[in-house]
Amino acid sequence: MMRLLMILMFLICPFQVWAMSSLSSTVGEEVLVGKPAPEFTLGTASGESKSLTQVRDGKRTIMFFWATWCPHCNEELEVLSMKLKDIQQKGIQIVLVDAGESREDVKSFLSRRGLVLDSFMDEDNTVSGLYSVVGLPTTFFIDEKGIVRAIEHELPSDYDSKFKSR
């Protein structure tokens, strides 16, 4: 019996790895690359209601999905904060989208950290689902025409290159 189980395991495991690797190339975030960024309107931590188009304002955009409980998100927020002036001087908008938390928690977090960035509040994860976000942090690079050009899970040092067509 044990021998039969081991044989089955050796037969099934490679299939599962193959199935998962082929699934990841057809499902999830990457399907958005080269396509228009899905439009949405959400409330912000500051209490306003805005659309992605309003905030993007026809500019290249770094859209960062995050949460206060995520240590890697906190690290990336620090990097974005440190590079904020340089990013803005290059005409790039930064759009934060908090996934699944309350406005009060996010507003308090941003204030405690001294971050001057506002954040969309995706309290029910609808927009995260629209963008097929499967992990945090996730960063979308959207060009001036509103096309998703790249998706990363950390802010690359050469973020300018991410806006170019693949």
Short mmCIF file of N, CA and C in Angstrom, two decimals:
data_model
loop_
_atom_site.label_atom_id
_atom_site.label_comp_id
_atom_site.label_asym_id
_atom_site.label_seq_id
_atom_site.Cartn_x
_atom_site.Cartn_y
_atom_site.Cartn_z
N MET A 1 0.82 -1.19 0.00
CA MET A 1 0.00 0.00 0.00
C MET A 1 0.87 1.26 0.00
N MET A 2 1.89 1.26 0.82
CA MET A 2 2.78 2.39 0.92
C MET A 2 3.49 2.64 -0.42
N ARG A 3 3.88 1.56 -1.07
CA ARG A 3 4.56 1.66 -2.35
C ARG A 3 3.62 2.30 -3.40
N LEU A 4 2.35 1.91 -3.38
CA LEU A 4 1.37 2.47 -4.30
C LEU A 4 1.19 3.97 -4.06
N LEU A 5 1.13 4.38 -2.81
CA LEU A 5 1.02 5.81 -2.47
C LEU A 5 2.23 6.60 -2.96
N MET A 6 3.41 6.04 -2.81
CA MET A 6 4.62 6.72 -3.26
C MET A 6 4.62 6.86 -4.78
N ILE A 7 4.20 5.83 -5.47
CA ILE A 7 4.15 5.88 -6.94
C ILE A 7 3.16 6.95 -7.38
N LEU A 8 2.00 6.97 -6.76
CA LEU A 8 1.00 7.99 -7.09
C LEU A 8 1.53 9.40 -6.82
N MET A 9 2.24 9.57 -5.73
CA MET A 9 2.79 10.88 -5.39
C MET A 9 3.79 11.34 -6.45
N PHE A 10 4.64 10.43 -6.92
CA PHE A 10 5.62 10.77 -7.94
C PHE A 10 4.94 11.09 -9.27
N LEU A 11 3.80 10.49 -9.53
CA LEU A 11 3.08 10.76 -10.76
C LEU A 11 2.28 12.06 -10.69
N ILE A 12 1.71 12.35 -9.53
CA ILE A 12 0.84 13.52 -9.38
C ILE A 12 1.62 14.81 -9.18
N CYS A 13 2.67 14.79 -8.39
CA CYS A 13 3.42 16.02 -8.07
C CYS A 13 3.93 16.75 -9.31
N PRO A 14 4.60 16.08 -10.25
CA PRO A 14 5.06 16.82 -11.44
C PRO A 14 3.90 17.43 -12.21
N PHE A 15 2.76 16.75 -12.26
CA PHE A 15 1.60 17.30 -12.95
C PHE A 15 1.12 18.57 -12.26
N GLN A 16 1.08 18.55 -10.92
CA GLN A 16 0.62 19.73 -10.18
C GLN A 16 1.55 20.91 -10.41
N VAL A 17 2.87 20.69 -10.41
CA VAL A 17 3.82 21.77 -10.66
C VAL A 17 3.61 22.32 -12.06
N TRP A 18 3.46 21.45 -13.06
CA TRP A 18 3.22 21.89 -14.42
C TRP A 18 1.92 22.68 -14.52
N ALA A 19 0.87 22.17 -13.89
CA ALA A 19 -0.43 22.84 -13.95
C ALA A 19 -0.36 24.22 -13.32
N MET A 20 0.29 24.34 -12.18
CA MET A 20 0.40 25.63 -11.50
C MET A 20 1.23 26.60 -12.32
N SER A 21 2.33 26.14 -12.94
CA SER A 21 3.17 27.05 -13.71
C SER A 21 2.45 27.53 -14.97
N SER A 22 1.66 26.68 -15.59
CA SER A 22 0.93 27.12 -16.77
C SER A 22 -0.25 28.00 -16.39
N LEU A 23 -0.82 27.77 -15.22
CA LEU A 23 -1.91 28.63 -14.75
C LEU A 23 -1.42 30.04 -14.47
N SER A 24 -0.24 30.16 -13.86
CA SER A 24 0.23 31.48 -13.47
C SER A 24 0.49 32.37 -14.67
N SER A 25 0.74 31.81 -15.83
CA SER A 25 0.98 32.65 -16.99
C SER A 25 -0.31 33.08 -17.67
N THR A 26 -1.45 32.49 -17.28
CA THR A 26 -2.69 32.86 -17.94
C THR A 26 -3.71 33.49 -17.01
N VAL A 27 -3.46 33.42 -15.71
CA VAL A 27 -4.40 33.93 -14.74
C VAL A 27 -3.69 34.96 -13.88
N GLY A 28 -4.44 35.89 -13.32
CA GLY A 28 -3.86 36.81 -12.37
C GLY A 28 -3.49 38.13 -12.99
N GLU A 29 -2.62 38.81 -12.28
CA GLU A 29 -2.26 40.18 -12.61
C GLU A 29 -1.72 40.36 -14.02
N GLU A 30 -0.88 39.45 -14.46
CA GLU A 30 -0.18 39.62 -15.74
C GLU A 30 -1.12 39.76 -16.94
N VAL A 31 -2.35 39.30 -16.83
CA VAL A 31 -3.27 39.43 -17.96
C VAL A 31 -3.60 40.89 -18.23
N LEU A 32 -3.32 41.78 -17.30
CA LEU A 32 -3.60 43.20 -17.50
C LEU A 32 -2.50 43.94 -18.25
N VAL A 33 -1.31 43.37 -18.32
CA VAL A 33 -0.20 44.04 -19.00
C VAL A 33 -0.56 44.22 -20.48
N GLY A 34 -0.41 45.47 -20.94
CA GLY A 34 -0.74 45.81 -22.32
C GLY A 34 -2.19 46.19 -22.53
N LYS A 35 -2.97 46.16 -21.46
CA LYS A 35 -4.40 46.50 -21.54
C LYS A 35 -4.70 47.74 -20.70
N PRO A 36 -5.83 48.39 -20.98
CA PRO A 36 -6.20 49.56 -20.17
C PRO A 36 -6.39 49.19 -18.70
N ALA A 37 -5.91 50.05 -17.84
CA ALA A 37 -6.10 49.86 -16.40
C ALA A 37 -7.59 49.97 -16.10
N PRO A 38 -8.17 48.99 -15.42
CA PRO A 38 -9.59 49.08 -15.09
C PRO A 38 -9.91 50.34 -14.28
N GLU A 39 -10.96 51.01 -14.67
CA GLU A 39 -11.39 52.24 -14.00
C GLU A 39 -12.14 51.91 -12.72
N PHE A 40 -12.01 52.76 -11.74
CA PHE A 40 -12.75 52.61 -10.49
C PHE A 40 -12.90 53.97 -9.81
N THR A 41 -13.86 54.04 -8.93
CA THR A 41 -14.05 55.21 -8.06
C THR A 41 -14.17 54.69 -6.64
N LEU A 42 -13.37 55.27 -5.75
CA LEU A 42 -13.38 54.87 -4.34
C LEU A 42 -13.22 56.09 -3.46
N GLY A 43 -13.57 55.91 -2.20
CA GLY A 43 -13.27 56.92 -1.21
C GLY A 43 -11.80 56.87 -0.88
N THR A 44 -11.29 57.96 -0.32
CA THR A 44 -9.88 58.01 0.07
C THR A 44 -9.77 58.13 1.59
N ALA A 45 -8.56 57.97 2.09
CA ALA A 45 -8.32 58.11 3.52
C ALA A 45 -8.66 59.52 4.00
N SER A 46 -8.51 60.49 3.11
CA SER A 46 -8.83 61.88 3.48
C SER A 46 -10.32 62.18 3.42
N GLY A 47 -11.11 61.21 2.96
CA GLY A 47 -12.56 61.36 2.97
C GLY A 47 -13.19 61.79 1.66
N GLU A 48 -12.39 61.95 0.62
CA GLU A 48 -12.92 62.32 -0.69
C GLU A 48 -13.28 61.07 -1.49
N SER A 49 -14.07 61.24 -2.53
CA SER A 49 -14.36 60.17 -3.46
C SER A 49 -13.79 60.59 -4.81
N LYS A 50 -12.92 59.74 -5.38
CA LYS A 50 -12.25 60.06 -6.63
C LYS A 50 -12.20 58.84 -7.52
N SER A 51 -12.01 59.09 -8.81
CA SER A 51 -11.80 58.00 -9.76
C SER A 51 -10.31 57.90 -10.07
N LEU A 52 -9.91 56.75 -10.57
CA LEU A 52 -8.52 56.57 -10.98
C LEU A 52 -8.15 57.60 -12.04
N THR A 53 -9.04 57.83 -13.00
CA THR A 53 -8.76 58.78 -14.07
C THR A 53 -8.53 60.19 -13.52
N GLN A 54 -9.32 60.61 -12.54
CA GLN A 54 -9.12 61.92 -11.92
C GLN A 54 -7.75 62.03 -11.28
N VAL A 55 -7.36 61.01 -10.56
CA VAL A 55 -6.09 61.06 -9.84
C VAL A 55 -4.91 60.93 -10.81
N ARG A 56 -5.04 60.08 -11.81
CA ARG A 56 -3.96 59.91 -12.79
C ARG A 56 -3.73 61.19 -13.58
N ASP A 57 -4.80 61.87 -13.93
CA ASP A 57 -4.73 63.16 -14.63
C ASP A 57 -3.88 63.08 -15.91
N GLY A 58 -3.98 61.95 -16.61
CA GLY A 58 -3.27 61.79 -17.88
C GLY A 58 -1.77 61.59 -17.74
N LYS A 59 -1.30 61.29 -16.52
CA LYS A 59 0.14 61.12 -16.28
C LYS A 59 0.49 59.65 -16.10
N ARG A 60 1.77 59.36 -16.26
CA ARG A 60 2.24 58.02 -15.91
C ARG A 60 1.99 57.84 -14.42
N THR A 61 1.64 56.62 -14.04
CA THR A 61 1.20 56.39 -12.67
C THR A 61 1.81 55.11 -12.10
N ILE A 62 2.27 55.23 -10.87
CA ILE A 62 2.67 54.07 -10.08
C ILE A 62 1.51 53.81 -9.13
N MET A 63 0.79 52.70 -9.34
CA MET A 63 -0.34 52.36 -8.48
C MET A 63 0.09 51.22 -7.56
N PHE A 64 0.06 51.51 -6.27
CA PHE A 64 0.63 50.63 -5.25
C PHE A 64 -0.47 50.08 -4.36
N PHE A 65 -0.71 48.75 -4.43
CA PHE A 65 -1.66 48.07 -3.55
C PHE A 65 -0.91 47.66 -2.29
N TRP A 66 -1.50 47.96 -1.13
CA TRP A 66 -0.80 47.77 0.13
C TRP A 66 -1.78 47.57 1.28
N ALA A 67 -1.22 47.30 2.48
CA ALA A 67 -2.01 47.24 3.72
C ALA A 67 -1.09 47.61 4.88
N THR A 68 -1.66 48.15 5.94
CA THR A 68 -0.87 48.60 7.08
C THR A 68 -0.17 47.45 7.78
N TRP A 69 -0.74 46.25 7.76
CA TRP A 69 -0.19 45.09 8.46
C TRP A 69 0.95 44.42 7.71
N CYS A 70 1.20 44.83 6.48
CA CYS A 70 2.17 44.18 5.59
C CYS A 70 3.56 44.81 5.75
N PRO A 71 4.54 44.07 6.30
CA PRO A 71 5.86 44.66 6.51
C PRO A 71 6.56 45.08 5.22
N HIS A 72 6.40 44.29 4.15
CA HIS A 72 7.03 44.67 2.87
C HIS A 72 6.37 45.92 2.29
N CYS A 73 5.08 46.06 2.51
CA CYS A 73 4.37 47.26 2.06
C CYS A 73 4.93 48.49 2.78
N ASN A 74 5.16 48.35 4.07
CA ASN A 74 5.69 49.46 4.85
C ASN A 74 7.07 49.87 4.35
N GLU A 75 7.90 48.90 4.01
CA GLU A 75 9.23 49.19 3.45
C GLU A 75 9.09 49.94 2.12
N GLU A 76 8.19 49.45 1.26
CA GLU A 76 8.00 50.09 -0.04
C GLU A 76 7.41 51.50 0.10
N LEU A 77 6.53 51.69 1.06
CA LEU A 77 5.99 53.03 1.32
C LEU A 77 7.10 54.00 1.72
N GLU A 78 8.04 53.52 2.51
CA GLU A 78 9.19 54.35 2.89
C GLU A 78 10.00 54.74 1.66
N VAL A 79 10.24 53.78 0.77
CA VAL A 79 10.98 54.04 -0.46
C VAL A 79 10.22 55.06 -1.32
N LEU A 80 8.92 54.84 -1.49
CA LEU A 80 8.11 55.79 -2.26
C LEU A 80 8.17 57.18 -1.64
N SER A 81 8.09 57.25 -0.34
CA SER A 81 8.14 58.52 0.36
C SER A 81 9.48 59.23 0.15
N MET A 82 10.57 58.47 0.24
CA MET A 82 11.90 59.05 0.03
C MET A 82 12.10 59.52 -1.40
N LYS A 83 11.51 58.81 -2.36
CA LYS A 83 11.68 59.15 -3.77
C LYS A 83 10.56 60.04 -4.30
N LEU A 84 9.66 60.45 -3.44
CA LEU A 84 8.46 61.17 -3.87
C LEU A 84 8.78 62.40 -4.72
N LYS A 85 9.70 63.22 -4.27
CA LYS A 85 10.04 64.44 -5.00
C LYS A 85 10.57 64.11 -6.39
N ASP A 86 11.48 63.15 -6.48
CA ASP A 86 12.05 62.75 -7.76
C ASP A 86 10.97 62.19 -8.68
N ILE A 87 10.11 61.35 -8.13
CA ILE A 87 9.03 60.74 -8.92
C ILE A 87 8.09 61.82 -9.46
N GLN A 88 7.71 62.76 -8.61
CA GLN A 88 6.81 63.83 -9.04
C GLN A 88 7.47 64.76 -10.06
N GLN A 89 8.77 65.02 -9.90
CA GLN A 89 9.48 65.85 -10.87
C GLN A 89 9.51 65.22 -12.25
N LYS A 90 9.42 63.92 -12.30
CA LYS A 90 9.39 63.21 -13.59
C LYS A 90 7.98 63.13 -14.15
N GLY A 91 7.02 63.79 -13.49
CA GLY A 91 5.64 63.81 -13.98
C GLY A 91 4.89 62.51 -13.74
N ILE A 92 5.28 61.77 -12.72
CA ILE A 92 4.66 60.48 -12.40
C ILE A 92 3.77 60.66 -11.18
N GLN A 93 2.54 60.18 -11.28
CA GLN A 93 1.61 60.19 -10.15
C GLN A 93 1.82 58.93 -9.32
N ILE A 94 1.59 59.04 -8.03
CA ILE A 94 1.59 57.87 -7.16
C ILE A 94 0.17 57.69 -6.65
N VAL A 95 -0.36 56.50 -6.83
CA VAL A 95 -1.71 56.16 -6.38
C VAL A 95 -1.59 54.99 -5.42
N LEU A 96 -2.00 55.20 -4.19
CA LEU A 96 -2.02 54.12 -3.21
C LEU A 96 -3.42 53.54 -3.14
N VAL A 97 -3.51 52.22 -3.02
CA VAL A 97 -4.79 51.55 -2.84
C VAL A 97 -4.63 50.59 -1.65
N ASP A 98 -5.25 50.95 -0.54
CA ASP A 98 -5.21 50.08 0.63
C ASP A 98 -6.23 48.96 0.46
N ALA A 99 -5.79 47.74 0.71
CA ALA A 99 -6.63 46.57 0.50
C ALA A 99 -7.22 46.06 1.80
N GLY A 100 -8.53 46.24 1.95
CA GLY A 100 -9.28 45.55 2.99
C GLY A 100 -9.28 46.14 4.38
N GLU A 101 -8.89 47.39 4.53
CA GLU A 101 -8.84 47.98 5.87
C GLU A 101 -9.77 49.18 5.96
N SER A 102 -10.02 49.61 7.17
CA SER A 102 -10.93 50.74 7.38
C SER A 102 -10.22 52.07 7.15
N ARG A 103 -11.01 53.05 6.78
CA ARG A 103 -10.50 54.40 6.54
C ARG A 103 -9.79 54.95 7.77
N GLU A 104 -10.37 54.75 8.94
CA GLU A 104 -9.80 55.27 10.18
C GLU A 104 -8.42 54.67 10.44
N ASP A 105 -8.29 53.36 10.25
CA ASP A 105 -6.99 52.70 10.47
C ASP A 105 -5.93 53.23 9.51
N VAL A 106 -6.29 53.38 8.25
CA VAL A 106 -5.32 53.84 7.25
C VAL A 106 -4.96 55.30 7.48
N LYS A 107 -5.95 56.12 7.75
CA LYS A 107 -5.70 57.54 8.00
C LYS A 107 -4.75 57.70 9.19
N SER A 108 -4.99 56.95 10.25
CA SER A 108 -4.14 56.99 11.44
C SER A 108 -2.72 56.51 11.11
N PHE A 109 -2.61 55.44 10.35
CA PHE A 109 -1.32 54.89 9.96
C PHE A 109 -0.51 55.91 9.16
N LEU A 110 -1.13 56.51 8.15
CA LEU A 110 -0.44 57.50 7.31
C LEU A 110 0.00 58.70 8.14
N SER A 111 -0.84 59.13 9.05
CA SER A 111 -0.53 60.27 9.91
C SER A 111 0.64 59.94 10.84
N ARG A 112 0.60 58.79 11.50
CA ARG A 112 1.67 58.37 12.42
C ARG A 112 3.01 58.28 11.71
N ARG A 113 2.99 57.83 10.47
CA ARG A 113 4.21 57.66 9.69
C ARG A 113 4.67 58.97 9.04
N GLY A 114 3.84 59.99 9.09
CA GLY A 114 4.19 61.27 8.48
C GLY A 114 4.18 61.22 6.96
N LEU A 115 3.39 60.31 6.41
CA LEU A 115 3.31 60.17 4.95
C LEU A 115 2.31 61.18 4.39
N VAL A 116 2.73 61.92 3.39
CA VAL A 116 1.87 62.95 2.81
C VAL A 116 0.99 62.41 1.69
N LEU A 117 1.10 61.13 1.40
CA LEU A 117 0.30 60.52 0.34
C LEU A 117 -1.08 60.16 0.86
N ASP A 118 -2.09 60.32 0.00
CA ASP A 118 -3.44 59.86 0.31
C ASP A 118 -3.57 58.44 -0.23
N SER A 119 -4.60 57.75 0.15
CA SER A 119 -4.79 56.38 -0.31
C SER A 119 -6.25 56.12 -0.62
N PHE A 120 -6.49 55.43 -1.74
CA PHE A 120 -7.82 54.91 -2.00
C PHE A 120 -8.11 53.85 -0.95
N MET A 121 -9.37 53.71 -0.59
CA MET A 121 -9.79 52.73 0.41
C MET A 121 -10.60 51.62 -0.26
N ASP A 122 -9.94 50.51 -0.50
CA ASP A 122 -10.59 49.34 -1.11
C ASP A 122 -11.02 48.40 0.03
N GLU A 123 -11.95 48.88 0.85
CA GLU A 123 -12.32 48.17 2.07
C GLU A 123 -12.87 46.77 1.83
N ASP A 124 -13.58 46.57 0.73
CA ASP A 124 -14.14 45.24 0.47
C ASP A 124 -13.36 44.47 -0.60
N ASN A 125 -12.18 44.97 -0.95
CA ASN A 125 -11.27 44.33 -1.92
C ASN A 125 -11.85 44.19 -3.32
N THR A 126 -12.83 44.99 -3.67
CA THR A 126 -13.41 44.94 -5.01
C THR A 126 -12.39 45.32 -6.07
N VAL A 127 -11.66 46.41 -5.84
CA VAL A 127 -10.68 46.87 -6.82
C VAL A 127 -9.49 45.91 -6.86
N SER A 128 -9.10 45.38 -5.72
CA SER A 128 -8.03 44.37 -5.70
C SER A 128 -8.42 43.18 -6.56
N GLY A 129 -9.68 42.79 -6.51
CA GLY A 129 -10.18 41.71 -7.35
C GLY A 129 -10.20 42.09 -8.81
N LEU A 130 -10.59 43.32 -9.10
CA LEU A 130 -10.62 43.84 -10.46
C LEU A 130 -9.23 43.79 -11.09
N TYR A 131 -8.22 44.03 -10.28
CA TYR A 131 -6.84 44.00 -10.75
C TYR A 131 -6.16 42.65 -10.53
N SER A 132 -6.90 41.67 -10.05
CA SER A 132 -6.37 40.31 -9.79
C SER A 132 -5.15 40.33 -8.88
N VAL A 133 -5.17 41.19 -7.88
CA VAL A 133 -4.07 41.26 -6.93
C VAL A 133 -4.11 40.01 -6.07
N VAL A 134 -2.99 39.27 -6.06
CA VAL A 134 -2.94 38.03 -5.30
C VAL A 134 -2.00 38.12 -4.09
N GLY A 135 -1.28 39.19 -3.96
CA GLY A 135 -0.37 39.37 -2.84
C GLY A 135 0.01 40.83 -2.69
N LEU A 136 0.42 41.18 -1.50
CA LEU A 136 0.81 42.56 -1.22
C LEU A 136 2.29 42.58 -0.83
N PRO A 137 3.00 43.62 -1.22
CA PRO A 137 2.57 44.72 -2.08
C PRO A 137 2.55 44.31 -3.54
N THR A 138 1.75 44.99 -4.32
CA THR A 138 1.73 44.83 -5.77
C THR A 138 1.69 46.23 -6.39
N THR A 139 2.58 46.45 -7.35
CA THR A 139 2.70 47.76 -7.98
C THR A 139 2.42 47.65 -9.47
N PHE A 140 1.50 48.47 -9.94
CA PHE A 140 1.15 48.54 -11.36
C PHE A 140 1.75 49.81 -11.94
N PHE A 141 2.37 49.70 -13.10
CA PHE A 141 2.92 50.85 -13.81
C PHE A 141 2.01 51.13 -14.99
N ILE A 142 1.34 52.28 -14.94
CA ILE A 142 0.34 52.65 -15.94
C ILE A 142 0.87 53.84 -16.73
N ASP A 143 0.90 53.73 -18.05
CA ASP A 143 1.43 54.84 -18.85
C ASP A 143 0.42 55.98 -18.97
N GLU A 144 0.83 57.04 -19.64
CA GLU A 144 -0.02 58.24 -19.74
C GLU A 144 -1.33 57.99 -20.49
N LYS A 145 -1.38 56.93 -21.29
CA LYS A 145 -2.61 56.58 -22.01
C LYS A 145 -3.52 55.67 -21.19
N GLY A 146 -3.08 55.29 -19.99
CA GLY A 146 -3.89 54.44 -19.12
C GLY A 146 -3.68 52.96 -19.34
N ILE A 147 -2.58 52.59 -20.02
CA ILE A 147 -2.28 51.19 -20.31
C ILE A 147 -1.33 50.65 -19.23
N VAL A 148 -1.65 49.47 -18.70
CA VAL A 148 -0.78 48.82 -17.73
C VAL A 148 0.45 48.31 -18.49
N ARG A 149 1.63 48.78 -18.09
CA ARG A 149 2.87 48.40 -18.77
C ARG A 149 3.68 47.36 -18.02
N ALA A 150 3.54 47.31 -16.71
CA ALA A 150 4.29 46.32 -15.92
C ALA A 150 3.64 46.16 -14.57
N ILE A 151 3.93 45.02 -13.95
CA ILE A 151 3.44 44.73 -12.60
C ILE A 151 4.61 44.15 -11.83
N GLU A 152 4.87 44.71 -10.67
CA GLU A 152 5.98 44.26 -9.83
C GLU A 152 5.48 44.09 -8.40
N HIS A 153 6.27 43.35 -7.61
CA HIS A 153 5.93 43.18 -6.20
C HIS A 153 6.90 43.93 -5.30
N GLU A 154 7.76 44.72 -5.93
CA GLU A 154 8.59 45.68 -5.21
C GLU A 154 8.92 46.79 -6.18
N LEU A 155 9.23 47.96 -5.64
CA LEU A 155 9.54 49.10 -6.48
C LEU A 155 10.94 48.94 -7.04
N PRO A 156 11.07 48.81 -8.36
CA PRO A 156 12.40 48.65 -8.94
C PRO A 156 13.18 49.96 -8.87
N SER A 157 14.51 49.87 -8.86
CA SER A 157 15.32 51.09 -8.80
C SER A 157 15.14 51.92 -10.07
N ASP A 158 14.91 51.27 -11.20
CA ASP A 158 14.70 51.98 -12.46
C ASP A 158 13.22 51.93 -12.84
N TYR A 159 12.39 52.59 -12.03
CA TYR A 159 10.95 52.54 -12.28
C TYR A 159 10.55 53.21 -13.58
N ASP A 160 11.37 54.15 -14.08
CA ASP A 160 11.08 54.80 -15.38
C ASP A 160 10.95 53.78 -16.50
N SER A 161 11.80 52.77 -16.49
CA SER A 161 11.81 51.79 -17.58
C SER A 161 10.53 50.95 -17.59
N LYS A 162 9.82 50.86 -16.50
CA LYS A 162 8.63 50.04 -16.41
C LYS A 162 7.45 50.59 -17.20
N PHE A 163 7.52 51.85 -17.60
CA PHE A 163 6.43 52.47 -18.35
C PHE A 163 6.52 52.21 -19.85
N LYS A 164 7.59 51.60 -20.29
CA LYS A 164 7.78 51.33 -21.71
C LYS A 164 7.02 50.08 -22.11
N SER A 165 6.59 50.02 -23.36
CA SER A 165 5.88 48.83 -23.87
C SER A 165 6.79 47.63 -23.81
N ARG A 166 6.19 46.49 -23.52
CA ARG A 166 6.96 45.23 -23.53
C ARG A 166 7.02 44.67 -24.92
#
